[in-house]
GROMACS .gro file of C-alpha atoms in nm:
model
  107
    1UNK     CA    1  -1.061   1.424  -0.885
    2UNK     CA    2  -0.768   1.107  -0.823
    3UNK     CA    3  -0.721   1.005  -0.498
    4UNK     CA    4  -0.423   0.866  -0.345
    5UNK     CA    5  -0.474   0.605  -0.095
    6UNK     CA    6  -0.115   0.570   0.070
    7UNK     CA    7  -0.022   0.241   0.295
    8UNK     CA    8   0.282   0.329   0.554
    9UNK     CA    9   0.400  -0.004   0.655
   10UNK     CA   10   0.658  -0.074   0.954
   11UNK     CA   11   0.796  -0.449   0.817
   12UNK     CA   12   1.031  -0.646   1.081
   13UNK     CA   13   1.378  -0.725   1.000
   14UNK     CA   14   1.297  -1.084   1.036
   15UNK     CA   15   1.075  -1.128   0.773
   16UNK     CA   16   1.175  -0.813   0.532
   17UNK     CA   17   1.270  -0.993   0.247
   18UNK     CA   18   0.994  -1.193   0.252
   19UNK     CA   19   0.771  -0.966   0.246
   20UNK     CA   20   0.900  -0.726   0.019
   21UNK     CA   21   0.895  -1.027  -0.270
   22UNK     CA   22   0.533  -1.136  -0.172
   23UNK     CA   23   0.401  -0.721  -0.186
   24UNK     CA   24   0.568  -0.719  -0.509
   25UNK     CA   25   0.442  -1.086  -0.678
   26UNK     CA   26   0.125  -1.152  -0.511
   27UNK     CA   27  -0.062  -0.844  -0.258
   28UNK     CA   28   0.015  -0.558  -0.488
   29UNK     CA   29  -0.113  -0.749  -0.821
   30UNK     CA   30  -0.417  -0.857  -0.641
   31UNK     CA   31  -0.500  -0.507  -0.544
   32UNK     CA   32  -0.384  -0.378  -0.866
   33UNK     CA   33  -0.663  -0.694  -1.043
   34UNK     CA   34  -0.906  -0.564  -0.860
   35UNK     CA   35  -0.932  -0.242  -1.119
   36UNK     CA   36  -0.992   0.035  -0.875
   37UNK     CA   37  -0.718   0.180  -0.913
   38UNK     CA   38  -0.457   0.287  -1.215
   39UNK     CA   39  -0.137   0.306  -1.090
   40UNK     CA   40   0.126   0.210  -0.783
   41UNK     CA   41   0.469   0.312  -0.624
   42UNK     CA   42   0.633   0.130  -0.377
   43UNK     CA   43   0.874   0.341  -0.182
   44UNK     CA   44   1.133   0.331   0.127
   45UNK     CA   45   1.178   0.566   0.371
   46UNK     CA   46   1.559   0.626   0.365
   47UNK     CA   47   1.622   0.835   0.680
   48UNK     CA   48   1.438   0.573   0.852
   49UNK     CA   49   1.642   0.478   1.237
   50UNK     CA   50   1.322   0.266   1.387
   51UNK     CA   51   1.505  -0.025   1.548
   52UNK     CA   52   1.160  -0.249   1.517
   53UNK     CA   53   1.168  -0.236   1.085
   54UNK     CA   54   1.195  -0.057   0.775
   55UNK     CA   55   0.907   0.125   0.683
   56UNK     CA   56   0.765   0.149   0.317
   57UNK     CA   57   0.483   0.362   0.173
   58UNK     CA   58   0.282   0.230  -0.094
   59UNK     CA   59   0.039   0.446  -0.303
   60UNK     CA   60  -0.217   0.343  -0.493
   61UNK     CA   61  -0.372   0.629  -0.729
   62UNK     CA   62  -0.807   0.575  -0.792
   63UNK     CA   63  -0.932   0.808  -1.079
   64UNK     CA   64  -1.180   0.922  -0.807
   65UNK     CA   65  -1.321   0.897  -0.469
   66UNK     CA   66  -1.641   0.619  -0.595
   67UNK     CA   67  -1.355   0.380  -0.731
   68UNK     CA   68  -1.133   0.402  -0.351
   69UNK     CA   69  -1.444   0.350  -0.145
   70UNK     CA   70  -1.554   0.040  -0.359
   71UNK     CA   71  -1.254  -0.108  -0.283
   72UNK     CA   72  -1.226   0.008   0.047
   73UNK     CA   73  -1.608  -0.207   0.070
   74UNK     CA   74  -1.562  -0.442  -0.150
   75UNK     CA   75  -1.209  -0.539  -0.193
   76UNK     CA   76  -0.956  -0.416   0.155
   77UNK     CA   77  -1.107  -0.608   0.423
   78UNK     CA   78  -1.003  -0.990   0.231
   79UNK     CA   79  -0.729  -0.833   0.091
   80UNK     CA   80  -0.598  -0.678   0.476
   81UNK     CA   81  -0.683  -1.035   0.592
   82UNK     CA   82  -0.477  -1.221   0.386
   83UNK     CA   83  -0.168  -0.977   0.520
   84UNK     CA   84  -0.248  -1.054   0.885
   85UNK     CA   85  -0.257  -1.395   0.811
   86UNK     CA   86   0.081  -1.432   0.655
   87UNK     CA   87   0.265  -1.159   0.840
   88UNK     CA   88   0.050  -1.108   1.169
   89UNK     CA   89   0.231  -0.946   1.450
   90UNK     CA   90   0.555  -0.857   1.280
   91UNK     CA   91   0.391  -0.551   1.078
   92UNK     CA   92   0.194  -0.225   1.163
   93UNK     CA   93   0.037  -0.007   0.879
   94UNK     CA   94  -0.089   0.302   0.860
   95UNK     CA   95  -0.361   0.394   0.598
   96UNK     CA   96  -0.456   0.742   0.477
   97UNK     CA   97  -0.660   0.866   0.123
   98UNK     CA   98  -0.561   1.192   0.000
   99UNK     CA   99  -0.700   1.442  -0.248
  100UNK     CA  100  -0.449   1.486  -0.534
  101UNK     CA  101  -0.482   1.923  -0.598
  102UNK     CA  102  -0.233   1.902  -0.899
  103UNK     CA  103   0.036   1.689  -1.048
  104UNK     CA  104   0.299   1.738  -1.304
  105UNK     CA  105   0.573   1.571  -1.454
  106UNK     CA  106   0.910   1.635  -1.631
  107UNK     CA  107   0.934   1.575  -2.012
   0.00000   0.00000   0.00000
């Protein structure tokens, strides 16, 4: 069964831009290289009033539950590192995995 492993992100204003280019050009990629999982959105919460940031979700869909905990073992804890180091203090994530039941998409 895929798995979703979905990263809620609160980013500060002051280093939004920033941010946004290096999760799109370098973190993402690397996570993406690490071939655990098959596919990625990056999305925006739009109704979002939190006077700290704008907050982002990022999924991340593993063909099954070995492939997220290998990374979660293997691959996260550099990876979630190298985010503290460059954007330390001016970030909080939130990390869930869920179970995808069923999918479908339009033709």
């Amino acid at each position: 069964m895929p798995v979703v492993y979905n990263v809620t992100i609160i980013i500060d204003h002051s280093v939004h831009d920033e941010w946004v280019d290096w999760m799109k050009n370098e973190h993402i990629p690397e996570v993406m290289a690490t071939g655990k999982f098959t596919s990625w959105k990056m999305l925006r919460i739009i109704e979002d009033h939190n006077p700290d940031g704008l907050t982002y979700a990022i999924q991340y869909q593993a063909p099954d539950m070995e492939a997220y905990l290998t990374y979660q073992n293997e691959c996260a804890p550099a990876l979630q590192q190298d985010a503290q180091n460059k954007f330390g203090g001016l970030f909080g994530a939130f990390r869930t995995c869920m179970e995808v039941i069923e999918e479908s998409h339009s033709s």
